[in-house]
Tab-separated table of C-alpha atoms in Angstrom:
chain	number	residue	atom	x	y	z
A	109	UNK	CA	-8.993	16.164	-7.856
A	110	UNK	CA	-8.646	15.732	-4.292
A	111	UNK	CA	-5.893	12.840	-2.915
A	112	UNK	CA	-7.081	10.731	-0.182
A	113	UNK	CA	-6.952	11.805	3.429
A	114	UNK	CA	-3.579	9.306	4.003
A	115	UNK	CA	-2.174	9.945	0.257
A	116	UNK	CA	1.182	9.154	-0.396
A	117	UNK	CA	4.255	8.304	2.124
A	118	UNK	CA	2.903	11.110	4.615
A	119	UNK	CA	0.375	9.687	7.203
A	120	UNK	CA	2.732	6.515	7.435
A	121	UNK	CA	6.289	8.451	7.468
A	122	UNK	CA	5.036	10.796	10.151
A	123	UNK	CA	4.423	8.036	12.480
A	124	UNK	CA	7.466	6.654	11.525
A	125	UNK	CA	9.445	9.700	11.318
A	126	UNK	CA	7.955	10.909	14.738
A	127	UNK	CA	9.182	8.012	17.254
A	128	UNK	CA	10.646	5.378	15.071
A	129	UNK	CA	7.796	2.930	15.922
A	130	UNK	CA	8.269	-1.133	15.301
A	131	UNK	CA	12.222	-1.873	14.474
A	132	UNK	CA	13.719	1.125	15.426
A	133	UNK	CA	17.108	-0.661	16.616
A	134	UNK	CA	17.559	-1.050	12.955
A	135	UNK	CA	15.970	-3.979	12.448
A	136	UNK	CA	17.940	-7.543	11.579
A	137	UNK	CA	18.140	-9.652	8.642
A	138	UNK	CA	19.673	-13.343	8.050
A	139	UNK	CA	23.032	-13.741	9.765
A	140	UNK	CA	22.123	-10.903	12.331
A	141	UNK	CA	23.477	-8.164	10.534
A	142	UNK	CA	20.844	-5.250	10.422
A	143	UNK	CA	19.096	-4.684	7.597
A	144	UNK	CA	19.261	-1.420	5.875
A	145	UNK	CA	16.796	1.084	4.422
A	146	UNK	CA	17.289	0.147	0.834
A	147	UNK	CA	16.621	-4.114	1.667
A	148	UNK	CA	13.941	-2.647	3.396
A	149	UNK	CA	12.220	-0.918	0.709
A	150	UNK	CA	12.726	-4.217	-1.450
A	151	UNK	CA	11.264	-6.080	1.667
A	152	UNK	CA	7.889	-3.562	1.403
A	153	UNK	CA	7.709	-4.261	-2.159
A	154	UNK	CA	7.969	-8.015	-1.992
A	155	UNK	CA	4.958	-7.547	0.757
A	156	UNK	CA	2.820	-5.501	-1.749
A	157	UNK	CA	3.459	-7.937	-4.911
A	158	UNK	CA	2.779	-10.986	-2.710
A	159	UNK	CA	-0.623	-8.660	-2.025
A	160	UNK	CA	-1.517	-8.038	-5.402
A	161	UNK	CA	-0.895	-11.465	-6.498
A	162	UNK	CA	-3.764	-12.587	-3.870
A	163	UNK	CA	-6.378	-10.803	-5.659
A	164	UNK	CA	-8.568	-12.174	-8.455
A	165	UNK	CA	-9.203	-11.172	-11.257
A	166	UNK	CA	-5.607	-9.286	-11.294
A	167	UNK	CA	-5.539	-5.859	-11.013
A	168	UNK	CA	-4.126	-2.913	-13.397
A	169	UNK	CA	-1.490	-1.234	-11.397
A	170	UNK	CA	1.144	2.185	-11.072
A	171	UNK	CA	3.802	2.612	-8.847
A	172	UNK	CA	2.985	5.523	-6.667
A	173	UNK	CA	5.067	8.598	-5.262
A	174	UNK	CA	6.788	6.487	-2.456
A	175	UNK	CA	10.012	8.312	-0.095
A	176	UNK	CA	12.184	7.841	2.790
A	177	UNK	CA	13.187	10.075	5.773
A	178	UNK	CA	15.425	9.845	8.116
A	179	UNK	CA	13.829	8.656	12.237
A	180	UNK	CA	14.289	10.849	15.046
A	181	UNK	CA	13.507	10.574	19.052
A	182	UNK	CA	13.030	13.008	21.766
A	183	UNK	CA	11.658	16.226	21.685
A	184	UNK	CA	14.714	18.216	20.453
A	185	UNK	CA	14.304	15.080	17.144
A	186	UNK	CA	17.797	14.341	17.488
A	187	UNK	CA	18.799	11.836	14.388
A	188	UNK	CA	18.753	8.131	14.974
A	189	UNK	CA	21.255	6.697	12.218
A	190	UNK	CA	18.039	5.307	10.911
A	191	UNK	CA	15.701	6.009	8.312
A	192	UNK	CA	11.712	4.681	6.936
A	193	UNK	CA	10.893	4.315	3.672
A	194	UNK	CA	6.991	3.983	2.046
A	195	UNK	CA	6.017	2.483	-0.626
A	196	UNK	CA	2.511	2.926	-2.478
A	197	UNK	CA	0.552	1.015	-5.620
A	198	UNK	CA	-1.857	2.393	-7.571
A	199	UNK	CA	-4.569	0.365	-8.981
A	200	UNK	CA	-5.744	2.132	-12.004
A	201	UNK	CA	-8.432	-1.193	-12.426
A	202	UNK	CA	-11.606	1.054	-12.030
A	203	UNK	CA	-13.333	-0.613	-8.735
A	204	UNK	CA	-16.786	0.065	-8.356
A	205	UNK	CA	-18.633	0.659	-5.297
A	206	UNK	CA	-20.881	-2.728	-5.027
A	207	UNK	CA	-17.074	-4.557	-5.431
A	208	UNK	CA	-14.496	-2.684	-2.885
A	209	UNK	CA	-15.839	-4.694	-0.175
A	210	UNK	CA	-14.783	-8.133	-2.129
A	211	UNK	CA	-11.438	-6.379	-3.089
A	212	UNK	CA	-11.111	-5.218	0.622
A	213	UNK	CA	-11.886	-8.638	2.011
A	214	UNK	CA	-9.666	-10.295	-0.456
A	215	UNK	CA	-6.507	-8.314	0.966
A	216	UNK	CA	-7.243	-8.532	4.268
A	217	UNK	CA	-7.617	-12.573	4.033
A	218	UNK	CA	-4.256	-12.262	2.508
A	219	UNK	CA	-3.083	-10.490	5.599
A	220	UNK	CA	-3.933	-12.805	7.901
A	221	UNK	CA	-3.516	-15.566	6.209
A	222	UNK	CA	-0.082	-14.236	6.476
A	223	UNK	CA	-0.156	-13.756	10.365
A	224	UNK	CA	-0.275	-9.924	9.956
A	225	UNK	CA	-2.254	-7.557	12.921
A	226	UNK	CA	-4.876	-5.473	12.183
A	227	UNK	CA	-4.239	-1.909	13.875
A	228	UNK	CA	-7.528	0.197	12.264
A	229	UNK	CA	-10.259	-0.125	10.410
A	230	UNK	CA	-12.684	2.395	8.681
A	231	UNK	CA	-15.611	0.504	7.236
A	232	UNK	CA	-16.897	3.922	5.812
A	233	UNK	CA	-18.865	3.361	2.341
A	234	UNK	CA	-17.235	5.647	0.443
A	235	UNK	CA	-13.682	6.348	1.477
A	236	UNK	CA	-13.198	2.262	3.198
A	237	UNK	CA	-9.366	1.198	4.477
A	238	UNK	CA	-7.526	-0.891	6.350
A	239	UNK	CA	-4.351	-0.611	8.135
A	240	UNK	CA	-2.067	-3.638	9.494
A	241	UNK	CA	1.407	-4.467	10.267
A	242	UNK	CA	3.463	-7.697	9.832
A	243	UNK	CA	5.170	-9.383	12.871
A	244	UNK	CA	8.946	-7.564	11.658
A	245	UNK	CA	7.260	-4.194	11.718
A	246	UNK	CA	6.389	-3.080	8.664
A	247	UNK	CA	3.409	-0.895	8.634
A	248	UNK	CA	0.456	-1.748	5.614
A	249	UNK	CA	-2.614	-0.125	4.335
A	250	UNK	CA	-5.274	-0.290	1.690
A	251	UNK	CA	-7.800	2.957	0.693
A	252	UNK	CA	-9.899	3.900	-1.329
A	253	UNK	CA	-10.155	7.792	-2.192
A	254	UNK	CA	-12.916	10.188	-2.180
A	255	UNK	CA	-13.349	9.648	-6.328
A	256	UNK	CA	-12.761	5.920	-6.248
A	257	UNK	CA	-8.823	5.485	-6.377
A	258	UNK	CA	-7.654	2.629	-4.856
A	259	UNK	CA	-4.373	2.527	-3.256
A	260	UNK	CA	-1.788	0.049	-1.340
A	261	UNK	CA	0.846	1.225	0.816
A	262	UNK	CA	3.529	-0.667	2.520
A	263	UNK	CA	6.118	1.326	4.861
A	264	UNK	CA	9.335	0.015	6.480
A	265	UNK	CA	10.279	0.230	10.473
A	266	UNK	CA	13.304	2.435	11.027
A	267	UNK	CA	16.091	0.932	9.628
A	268	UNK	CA	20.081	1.786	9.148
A	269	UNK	CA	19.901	4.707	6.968
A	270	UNK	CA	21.190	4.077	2.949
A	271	UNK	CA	19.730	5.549	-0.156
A	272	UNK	CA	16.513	3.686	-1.263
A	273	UNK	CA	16.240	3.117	-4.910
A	274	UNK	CA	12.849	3.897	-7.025
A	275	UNK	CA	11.134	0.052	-7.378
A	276	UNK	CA	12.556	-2.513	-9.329
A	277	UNK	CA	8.997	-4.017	-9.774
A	278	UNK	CA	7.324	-3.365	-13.334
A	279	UNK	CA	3.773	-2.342	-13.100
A	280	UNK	CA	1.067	-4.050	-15.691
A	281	UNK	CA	0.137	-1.181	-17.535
A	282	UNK	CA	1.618	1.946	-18.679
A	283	UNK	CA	2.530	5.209	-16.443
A	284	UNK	CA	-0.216	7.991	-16.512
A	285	UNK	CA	1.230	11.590	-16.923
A	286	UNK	CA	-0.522	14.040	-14.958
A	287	UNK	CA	-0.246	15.353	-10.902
A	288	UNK	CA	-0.543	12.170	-8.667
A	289	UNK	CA	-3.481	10.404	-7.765
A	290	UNK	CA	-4.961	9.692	-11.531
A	291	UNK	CA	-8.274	8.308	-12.030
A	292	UNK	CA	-8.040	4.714	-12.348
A	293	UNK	CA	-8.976	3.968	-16.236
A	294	UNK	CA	-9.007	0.212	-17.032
A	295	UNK	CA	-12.216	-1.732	-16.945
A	296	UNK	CA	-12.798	-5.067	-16.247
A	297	UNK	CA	-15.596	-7.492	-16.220
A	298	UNK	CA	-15.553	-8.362	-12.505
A	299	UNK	CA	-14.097	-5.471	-10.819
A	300	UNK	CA	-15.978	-2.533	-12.812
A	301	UNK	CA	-19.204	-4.207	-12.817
A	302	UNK	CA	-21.770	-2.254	-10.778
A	303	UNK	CA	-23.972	-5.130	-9.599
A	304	UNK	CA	-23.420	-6.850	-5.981
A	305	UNK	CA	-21.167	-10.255	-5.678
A	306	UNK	CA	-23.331	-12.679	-5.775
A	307	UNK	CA	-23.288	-14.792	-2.742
């Protein structure tokens, strides 16, 4: 099965990676002391939760294959000191195609509602997503795949550079085994159903 075009940390980390983007002074937290990779990484999952727990009926959901790597600048990518981390859900709630565009409008309400910028939109039928950022530079999408997968991602500005942890976050339904992205395989009423939200 073929992973969506952005799939994993990749389309996110590169522009990251590449010139550092939002944040790249290393960001600051409470007190002014900048905030490190690792705070960061629980920062993007907080943002992800708080967009999950938006959407109704809740969603079945997997951590996905997240990573860090360290920022560089110039041509000759000399090291910065800092580093980005991505994170990525996995909703393995099987979303039909008359319903993405009530799941998609759903998170992006959520996004604004939450004062975050809207940097690209594909409203393709098939393969729809969204990408935004919040105002302390933390770069968010939502996609769906080319067989239906539905995925968030969340990825930090550069930060100081630390070891990031693997989430602390406990998904709502057990880990699939199997190469990365599985088919999503939990119905439900709403979200499965193959007739159009009715107005």
């Amino acid at each position: 099965m073929k992973p969506p075009r952005a799939v994993a940390a990749l389309f996110v980390l590169a522009a990251l990676v590449a010139g550092c983007g939002p944040g790249a002074d290393g960001g600051s937290a409470k007190g002014g002391k900048a905030m490190h990779l690792q705070q960061g990484a629980e920062r993007a999952d907080a943002i992800l939760q708080e967009t999950l727990g938006a959407v109704r009926p809740e969603l079945k959901w997997n951590h996905g294959p997240g990573g860090s790597a360290g920022c560089t600048k110039g041509l000759a990518g000399a090291a910065t000191g800092t580093g980005a981390a991505d994170r990525i859900i996995t909703i393995m709630t099987i979303v039909s195609e008359q319903r993405r565009d009530s799941l998609l409008g759903m998170i992006e309400q959520a996004w604004k509602d939450r004062g975050y910028t809207f940097t690209h939109a594909n409203k393709s039928r098939k393969v729809p997503r969204i990408h935004a950022s919040t105002p302390d530079g933390y770069s968010l999408s939502v996609e769906v795949g080319g067989e239906g997968q539905v995925f968030l991602q969340a990825a930090t500005p550069c930060l100081r550079d630390t070891d990031v942890m693997e989430p602390a976050t406990k998904p709502n339904t057990p880990q699939r085994k199997g190469p990365f992205p599985q088919r999503p395989d939990e119905h439900d009423e709403f979200w499965s159903a193959t007739t159009p939200v009715q107005q």
